[in-house]
Tab-separated table of C-alpha atoms and ligand atoms in Angstrom:
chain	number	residue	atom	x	y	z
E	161	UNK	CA	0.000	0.000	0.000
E	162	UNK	CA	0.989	3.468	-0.837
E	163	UNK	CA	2.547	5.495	2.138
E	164	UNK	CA	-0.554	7.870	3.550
E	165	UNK	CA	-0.008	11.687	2.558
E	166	UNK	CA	2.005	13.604	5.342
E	167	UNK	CA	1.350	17.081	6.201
E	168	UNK	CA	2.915	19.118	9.165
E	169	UNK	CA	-0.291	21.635	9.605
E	170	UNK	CA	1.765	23.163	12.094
E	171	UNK	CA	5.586	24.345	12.078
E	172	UNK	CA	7.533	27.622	13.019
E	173	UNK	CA	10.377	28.743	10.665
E	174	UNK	CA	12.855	31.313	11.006
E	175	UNK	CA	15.590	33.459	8.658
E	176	UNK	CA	18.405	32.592	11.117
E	177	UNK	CA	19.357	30.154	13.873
E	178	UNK	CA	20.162	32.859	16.448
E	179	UNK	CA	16.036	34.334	15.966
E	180	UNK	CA	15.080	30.549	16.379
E	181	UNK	CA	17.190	29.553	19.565
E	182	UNK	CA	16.075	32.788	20.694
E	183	UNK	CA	12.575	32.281	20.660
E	184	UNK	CA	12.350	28.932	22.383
E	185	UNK	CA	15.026	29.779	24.953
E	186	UNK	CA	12.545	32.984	25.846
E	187	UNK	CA	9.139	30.803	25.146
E	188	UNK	CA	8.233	29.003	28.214
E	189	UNK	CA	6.243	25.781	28.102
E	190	UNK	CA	4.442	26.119	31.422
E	191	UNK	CA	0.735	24.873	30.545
E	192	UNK	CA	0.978	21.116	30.617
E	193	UNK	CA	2.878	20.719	34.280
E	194	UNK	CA	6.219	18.491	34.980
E	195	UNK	CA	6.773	15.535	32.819
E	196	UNK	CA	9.944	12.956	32.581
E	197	UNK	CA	11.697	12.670	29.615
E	198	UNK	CA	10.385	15.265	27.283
E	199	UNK	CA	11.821	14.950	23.859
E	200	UNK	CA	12.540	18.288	22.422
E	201	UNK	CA	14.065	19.180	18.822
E	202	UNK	CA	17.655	20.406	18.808
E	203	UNK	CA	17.068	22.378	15.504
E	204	UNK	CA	16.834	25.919	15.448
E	205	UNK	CA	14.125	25.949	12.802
E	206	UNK	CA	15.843	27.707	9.740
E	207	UNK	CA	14.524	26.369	6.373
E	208	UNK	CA	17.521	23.882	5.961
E	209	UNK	CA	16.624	22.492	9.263
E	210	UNK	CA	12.809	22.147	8.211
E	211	UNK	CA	13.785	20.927	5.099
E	212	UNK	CA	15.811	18.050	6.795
E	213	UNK	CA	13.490	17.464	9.352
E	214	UNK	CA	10.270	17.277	6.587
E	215	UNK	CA	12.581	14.936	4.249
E	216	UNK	CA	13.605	12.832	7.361
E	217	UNK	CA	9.381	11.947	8.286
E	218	UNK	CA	8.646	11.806	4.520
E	219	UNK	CA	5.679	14.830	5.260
E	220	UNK	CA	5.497	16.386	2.003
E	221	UNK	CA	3.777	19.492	2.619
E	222	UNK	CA	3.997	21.939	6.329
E	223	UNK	CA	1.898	24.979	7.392
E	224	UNK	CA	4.177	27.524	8.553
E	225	UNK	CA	1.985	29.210	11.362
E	226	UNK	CA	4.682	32.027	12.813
E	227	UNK	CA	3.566	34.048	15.143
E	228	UNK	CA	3.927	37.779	16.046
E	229	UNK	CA	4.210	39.320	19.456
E	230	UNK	CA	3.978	43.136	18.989
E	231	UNK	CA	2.844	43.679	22.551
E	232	UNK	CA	5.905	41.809	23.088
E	233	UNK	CA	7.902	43.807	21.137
E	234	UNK	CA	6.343	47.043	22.012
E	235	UNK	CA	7.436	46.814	25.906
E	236	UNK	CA	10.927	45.945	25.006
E	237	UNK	CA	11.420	49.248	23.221
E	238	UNK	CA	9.732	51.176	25.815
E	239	UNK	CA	12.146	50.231	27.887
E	240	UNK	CA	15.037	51.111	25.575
E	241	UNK	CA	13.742	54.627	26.001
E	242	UNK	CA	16.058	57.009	26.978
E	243	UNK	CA	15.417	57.665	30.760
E	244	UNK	CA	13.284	60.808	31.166
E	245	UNK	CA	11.767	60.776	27.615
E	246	UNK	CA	8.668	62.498	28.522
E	247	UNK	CA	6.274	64.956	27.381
E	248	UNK	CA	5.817	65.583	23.624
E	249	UNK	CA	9.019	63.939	22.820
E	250	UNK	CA	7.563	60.654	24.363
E	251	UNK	CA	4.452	60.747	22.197
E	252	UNK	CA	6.818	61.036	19.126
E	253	UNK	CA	9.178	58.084	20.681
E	254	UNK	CA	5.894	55.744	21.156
E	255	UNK	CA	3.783	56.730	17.934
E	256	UNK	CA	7.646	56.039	16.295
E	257	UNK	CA	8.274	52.695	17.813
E	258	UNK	CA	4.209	51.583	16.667
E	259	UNK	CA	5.155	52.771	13.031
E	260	UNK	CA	8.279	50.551	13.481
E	261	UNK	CA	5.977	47.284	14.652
E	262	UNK	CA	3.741	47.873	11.873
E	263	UNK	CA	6.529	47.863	9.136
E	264	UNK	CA	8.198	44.523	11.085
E	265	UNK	CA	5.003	42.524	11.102
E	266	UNK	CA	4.469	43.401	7.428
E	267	UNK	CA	7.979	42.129	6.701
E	268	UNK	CA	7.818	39.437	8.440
E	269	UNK	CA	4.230	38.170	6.932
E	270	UNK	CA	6.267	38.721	3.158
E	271	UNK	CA	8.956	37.024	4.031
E	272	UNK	CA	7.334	33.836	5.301
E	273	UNK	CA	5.088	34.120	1.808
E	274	UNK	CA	8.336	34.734	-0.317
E	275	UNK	CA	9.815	31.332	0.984
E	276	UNK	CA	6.716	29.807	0.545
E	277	UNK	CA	6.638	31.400	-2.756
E	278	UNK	CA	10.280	29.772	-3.993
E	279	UNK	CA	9.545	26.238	-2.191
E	280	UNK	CA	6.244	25.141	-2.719
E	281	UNK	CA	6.461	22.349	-0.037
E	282	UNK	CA	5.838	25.268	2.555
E	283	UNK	CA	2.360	26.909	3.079
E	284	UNK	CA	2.188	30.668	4.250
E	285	UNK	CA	-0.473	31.123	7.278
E	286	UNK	CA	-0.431	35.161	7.859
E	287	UNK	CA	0.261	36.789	11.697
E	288	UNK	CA	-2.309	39.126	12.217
E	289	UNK	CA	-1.799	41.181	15.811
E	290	UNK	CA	-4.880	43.575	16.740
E	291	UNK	CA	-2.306	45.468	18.998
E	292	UNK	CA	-0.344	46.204	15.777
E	293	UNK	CA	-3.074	46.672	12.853
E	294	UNK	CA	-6.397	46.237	14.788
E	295	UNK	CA	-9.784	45.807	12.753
E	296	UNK	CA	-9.994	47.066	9.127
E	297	UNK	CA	-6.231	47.613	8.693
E	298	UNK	CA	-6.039	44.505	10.292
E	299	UNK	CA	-8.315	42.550	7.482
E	300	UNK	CA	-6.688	44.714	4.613
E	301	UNK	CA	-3.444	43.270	5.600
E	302	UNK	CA	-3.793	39.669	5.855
E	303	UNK	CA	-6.561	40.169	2.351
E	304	UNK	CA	-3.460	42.010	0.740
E	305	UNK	CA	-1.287	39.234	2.005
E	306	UNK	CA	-3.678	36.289	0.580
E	307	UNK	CA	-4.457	38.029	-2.504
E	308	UNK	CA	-1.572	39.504	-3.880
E	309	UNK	CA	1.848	36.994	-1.936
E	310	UNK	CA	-0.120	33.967	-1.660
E	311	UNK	CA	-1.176	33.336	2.085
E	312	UNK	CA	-3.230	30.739	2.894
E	313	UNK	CA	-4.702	30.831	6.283
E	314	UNK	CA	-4.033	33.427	9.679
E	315	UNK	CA	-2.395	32.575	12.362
E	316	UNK	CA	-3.280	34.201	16.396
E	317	UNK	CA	-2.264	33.488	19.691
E	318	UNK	CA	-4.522	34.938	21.946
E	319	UNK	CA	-2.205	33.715	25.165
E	320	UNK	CA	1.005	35.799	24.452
E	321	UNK	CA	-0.577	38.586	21.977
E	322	UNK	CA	-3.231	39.782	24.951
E	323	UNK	CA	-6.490	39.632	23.381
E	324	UNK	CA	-9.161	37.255	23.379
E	325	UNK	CA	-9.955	35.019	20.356
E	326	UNK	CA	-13.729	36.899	20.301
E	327	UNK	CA	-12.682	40.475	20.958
E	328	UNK	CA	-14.253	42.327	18.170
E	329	UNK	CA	-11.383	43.843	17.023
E	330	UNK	CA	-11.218	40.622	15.038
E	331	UNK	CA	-14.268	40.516	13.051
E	332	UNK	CA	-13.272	42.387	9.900
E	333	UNK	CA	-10.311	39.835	9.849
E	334	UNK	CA	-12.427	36.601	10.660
E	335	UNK	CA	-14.757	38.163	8.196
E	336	UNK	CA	-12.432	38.260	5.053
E	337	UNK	CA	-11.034	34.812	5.889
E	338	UNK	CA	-14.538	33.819	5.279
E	339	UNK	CA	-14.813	35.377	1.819
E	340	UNK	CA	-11.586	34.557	1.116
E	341	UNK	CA	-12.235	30.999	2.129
E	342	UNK	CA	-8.857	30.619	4.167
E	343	UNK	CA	-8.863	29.100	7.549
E	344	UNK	CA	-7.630	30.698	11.020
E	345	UNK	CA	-5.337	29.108	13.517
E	346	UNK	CA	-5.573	30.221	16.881
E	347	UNK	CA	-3.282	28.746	19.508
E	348	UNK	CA	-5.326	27.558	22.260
E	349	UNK	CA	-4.686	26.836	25.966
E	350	UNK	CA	-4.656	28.647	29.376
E	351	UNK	CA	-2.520	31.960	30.030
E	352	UNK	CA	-0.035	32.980	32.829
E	353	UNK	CA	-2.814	35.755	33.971
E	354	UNK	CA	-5.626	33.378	33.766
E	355	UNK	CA	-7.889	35.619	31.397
E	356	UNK	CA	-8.731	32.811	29.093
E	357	UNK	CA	-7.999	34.528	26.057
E	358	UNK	CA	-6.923	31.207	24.169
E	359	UNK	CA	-9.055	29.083	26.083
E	360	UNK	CA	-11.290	26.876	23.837
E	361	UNK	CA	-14.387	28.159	25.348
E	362	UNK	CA	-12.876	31.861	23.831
E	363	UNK	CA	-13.040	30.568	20.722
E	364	UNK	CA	-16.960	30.302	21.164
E	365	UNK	CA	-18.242	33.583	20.075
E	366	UNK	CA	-16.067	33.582	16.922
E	367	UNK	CA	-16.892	29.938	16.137
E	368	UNK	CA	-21.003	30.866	16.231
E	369	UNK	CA	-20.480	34.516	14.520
E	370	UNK	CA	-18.458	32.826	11.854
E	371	UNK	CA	-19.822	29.543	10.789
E	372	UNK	CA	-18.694	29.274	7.656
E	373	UNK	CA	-15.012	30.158	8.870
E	374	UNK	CA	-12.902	26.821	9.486
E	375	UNK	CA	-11.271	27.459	12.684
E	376	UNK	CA	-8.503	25.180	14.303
E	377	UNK	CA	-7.897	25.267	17.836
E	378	UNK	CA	-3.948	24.231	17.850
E	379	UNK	CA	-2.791	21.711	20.580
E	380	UNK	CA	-6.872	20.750	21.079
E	381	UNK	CA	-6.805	23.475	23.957
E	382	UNK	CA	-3.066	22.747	25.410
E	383	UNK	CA	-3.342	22.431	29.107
E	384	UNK	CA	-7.444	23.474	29.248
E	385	UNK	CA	-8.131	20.078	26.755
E	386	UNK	CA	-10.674	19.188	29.201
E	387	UNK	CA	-13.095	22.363	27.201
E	388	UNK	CA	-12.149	21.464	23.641
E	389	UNK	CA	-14.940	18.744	23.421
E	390	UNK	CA	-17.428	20.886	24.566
E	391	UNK	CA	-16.099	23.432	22.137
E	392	UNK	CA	-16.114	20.503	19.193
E	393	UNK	CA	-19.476	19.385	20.165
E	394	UNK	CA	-21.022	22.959	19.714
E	395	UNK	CA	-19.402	23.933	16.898
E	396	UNK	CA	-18.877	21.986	13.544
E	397	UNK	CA	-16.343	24.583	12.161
E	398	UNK	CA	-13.756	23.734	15.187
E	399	UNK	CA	-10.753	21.949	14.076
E	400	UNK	CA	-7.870	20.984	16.191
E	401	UNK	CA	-3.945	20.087	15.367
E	402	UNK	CA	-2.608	17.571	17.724
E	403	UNK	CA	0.784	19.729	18.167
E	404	UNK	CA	2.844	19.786	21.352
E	405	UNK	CA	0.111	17.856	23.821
E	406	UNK	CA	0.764	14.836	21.839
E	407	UNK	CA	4.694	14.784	23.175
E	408	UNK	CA	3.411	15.752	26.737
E	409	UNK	CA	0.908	13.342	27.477
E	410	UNK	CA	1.222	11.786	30.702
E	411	UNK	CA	2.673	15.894	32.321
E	412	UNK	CA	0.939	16.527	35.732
E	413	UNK	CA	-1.320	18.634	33.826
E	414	UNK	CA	-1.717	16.773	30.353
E	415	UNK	CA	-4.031	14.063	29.580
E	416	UNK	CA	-2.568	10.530	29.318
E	417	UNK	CA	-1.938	9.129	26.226
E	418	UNK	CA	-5.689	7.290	26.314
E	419	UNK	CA	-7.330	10.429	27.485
E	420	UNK	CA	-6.032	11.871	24.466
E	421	UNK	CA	-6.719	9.505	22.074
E	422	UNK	CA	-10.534	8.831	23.870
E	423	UNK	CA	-10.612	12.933	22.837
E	424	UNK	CA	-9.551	12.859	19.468
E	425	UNK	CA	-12.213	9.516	19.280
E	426	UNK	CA	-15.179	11.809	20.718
E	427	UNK	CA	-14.274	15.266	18.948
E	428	UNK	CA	-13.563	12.897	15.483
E	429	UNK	CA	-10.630	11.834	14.360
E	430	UNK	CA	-11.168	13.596	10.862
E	431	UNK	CA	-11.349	17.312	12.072
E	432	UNK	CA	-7.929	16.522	14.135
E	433	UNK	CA	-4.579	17.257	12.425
E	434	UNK	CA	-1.077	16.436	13.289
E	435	UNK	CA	1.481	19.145	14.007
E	436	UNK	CA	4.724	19.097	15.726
E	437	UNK	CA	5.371	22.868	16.554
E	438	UNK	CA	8.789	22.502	15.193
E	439	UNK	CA	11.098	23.411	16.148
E	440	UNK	CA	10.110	22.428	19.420
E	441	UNK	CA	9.448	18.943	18.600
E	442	UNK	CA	10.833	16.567	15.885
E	443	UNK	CA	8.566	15.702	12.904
E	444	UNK	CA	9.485	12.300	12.767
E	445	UNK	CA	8.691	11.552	16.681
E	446	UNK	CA	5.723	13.081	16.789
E	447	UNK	CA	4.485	10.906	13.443
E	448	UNK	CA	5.358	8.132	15.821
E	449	UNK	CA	3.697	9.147	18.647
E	450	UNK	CA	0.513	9.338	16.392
E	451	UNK	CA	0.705	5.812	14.850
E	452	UNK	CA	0.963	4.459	18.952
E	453	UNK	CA	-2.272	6.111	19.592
E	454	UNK	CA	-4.548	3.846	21.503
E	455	UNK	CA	-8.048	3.144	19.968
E	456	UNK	CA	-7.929	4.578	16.633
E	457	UNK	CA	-7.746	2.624	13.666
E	458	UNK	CA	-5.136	2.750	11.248
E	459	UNK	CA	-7.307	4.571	8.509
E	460	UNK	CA	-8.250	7.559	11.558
E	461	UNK	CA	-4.350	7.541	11.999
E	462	UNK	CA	-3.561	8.092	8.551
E	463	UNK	CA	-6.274	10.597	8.212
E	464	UNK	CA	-4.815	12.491	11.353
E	465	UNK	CA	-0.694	12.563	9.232
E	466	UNK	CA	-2.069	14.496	6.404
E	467	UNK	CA	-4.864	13.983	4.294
E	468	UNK	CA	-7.304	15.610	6.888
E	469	UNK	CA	-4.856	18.746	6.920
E	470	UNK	CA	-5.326	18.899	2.901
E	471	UNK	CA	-9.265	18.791	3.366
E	472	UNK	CA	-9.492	21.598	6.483
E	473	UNK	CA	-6.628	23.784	5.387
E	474	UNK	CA	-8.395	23.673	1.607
E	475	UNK	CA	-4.141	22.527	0.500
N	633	ZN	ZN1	3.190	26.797	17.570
């Protein structure tokens, strides 16, 4: 039989090794509690390293779903300031240092389309950032971005960006991906302040204002999985990648490997995609860790590598 189509709905990529190392030395993985040997990806995550790592699990195709932290971004160069920048000349520093943000983000949304663009194998998903370009500019962007450099999908994170997955501010963006008929990834899970934000029940306002929007909950809720069937159950247009929980199952605050796969059974194993979150995680060990899923059959496995990525994503 012919090997089942592989596709990595969920990978980071970065222009250098130094931005990649940097990233997951600052981004802490707090959610799913303490766990034994955890098996983390040495790469860095440049496109060589993807590349390797795609060729290595034979997955053809990967969603790159970067994300952008402009709140993030924004503190650190307030705190650059100059000490005793006040006044008018602070208003100029701050409305200079948002013009800045803005012009990064756009970058860095046409540079993951341009590699995209000259390897085929990768697929584009857009940051969008309300903090940067909130609303209208906000939808004008990522429809720019679609139309004219070829993304295919926009990717949030409620958890570190600050905003929930339902604040308004989002609705002209959810809107065009519906006309545009691209889906939204939103990663889901708890935050450090405990506003729920990326919980799955956040995602419950968008779901019902936007039914015809296909929108996947990454890591099927992270350490709040126990609201992501509830969330499934209620909405047909939830979708879920597998990403990250899959390689902690069994943490203090993860589900165990049967709680997982009794999830994926309930929510249905064909809106469930497989993701690794490189480069956190290795492609090829979290294919395995898949295929030794308890109580799904081979065909719901297969489904879960790739071809159900190539159905929700519209690949
Ligand atoms: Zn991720």
């Amino acid at each position: 039989m012919a090997d089942p189509i592989k596709v990595d709905s969920h990978v980071h990529l970065y222009p250098t090794a130094e931005d990649g190392l940097a990233d997951k030395e600052s981004y802490q993985i707090w959610e799913y509690g303490e766990r034994a040997d955890m098996c983390f990806s040495d790469l860095a995550g440049t496109l060589d390293d993807a590349k390797e790592a795609m060729a290595v699990a034979g997955v053809s195709k990967a969603v790159v779903v970067n994300l952008f932290m402009g709140r993030l971004l924004r503190e650190a160069a307030i705190a650059e300031l100059p000490e005793g920048t006040g006044g008018p000349d602070r208003e100029t520093a701050l409305a200079d240092i948002d013009a800045h943000i803005v012009d990064r983000m756009k970058t860095f949304n046409r540079w993951g389309c341009q590699v995209a663009a000259d390897q085929p194998q990768f697929v584009p998903f857009i940051a969008a950032d309300i903090t940067v370009l909130p609303a209208d500019e906000g939808a004008t962007h990522v429809r720019d971005m679609v139309e004219n450099h070829g993304g295919r999908g926009v990717k949030l994170h409620g958890a570190v960006q600050g905003f929930s997955m339902s604040d308004e501010r989002l609705w002209p963006i959810y809107r065009t991906c519906e006309e545009l008929d691209v889906p939204v990834i939103g990663h889901s899970g708890p935050d450090r302040n405990g506003a729920g934000f990326a919980e799955p029940r956040a995602f419950g306002r968008m779901l019902k204002e936007f039914p015809r929007l296909n929108a996947v909950l990454a890591h099927m809720g992270g350490g709040t999985w126990a609201q992501a069937l509830e969330i499934a159950e209620t909405y047909p247009n939830a979708y879920f990648d597998c990403c990250e929980i899959i390689e902690w199952t069994g943490g203090t605050n993860a589900p165990s490997v049967e709680q997982l796969a009794r999830l994926i059974k309930n929510i249905g194993p064909e809106r469930v995609m497989m993701g690794s979150d490189f480069p956190w995680y290795d492609l090829d060990h979290t294919v395995e860790r898949i295929m030794e899923l308890p109580m799904l059959s081979v065909e719901e496995k297969e489904g879960i590598l790739g071809a159900n990525a190539v159905r929700i994503l519209n690949l």
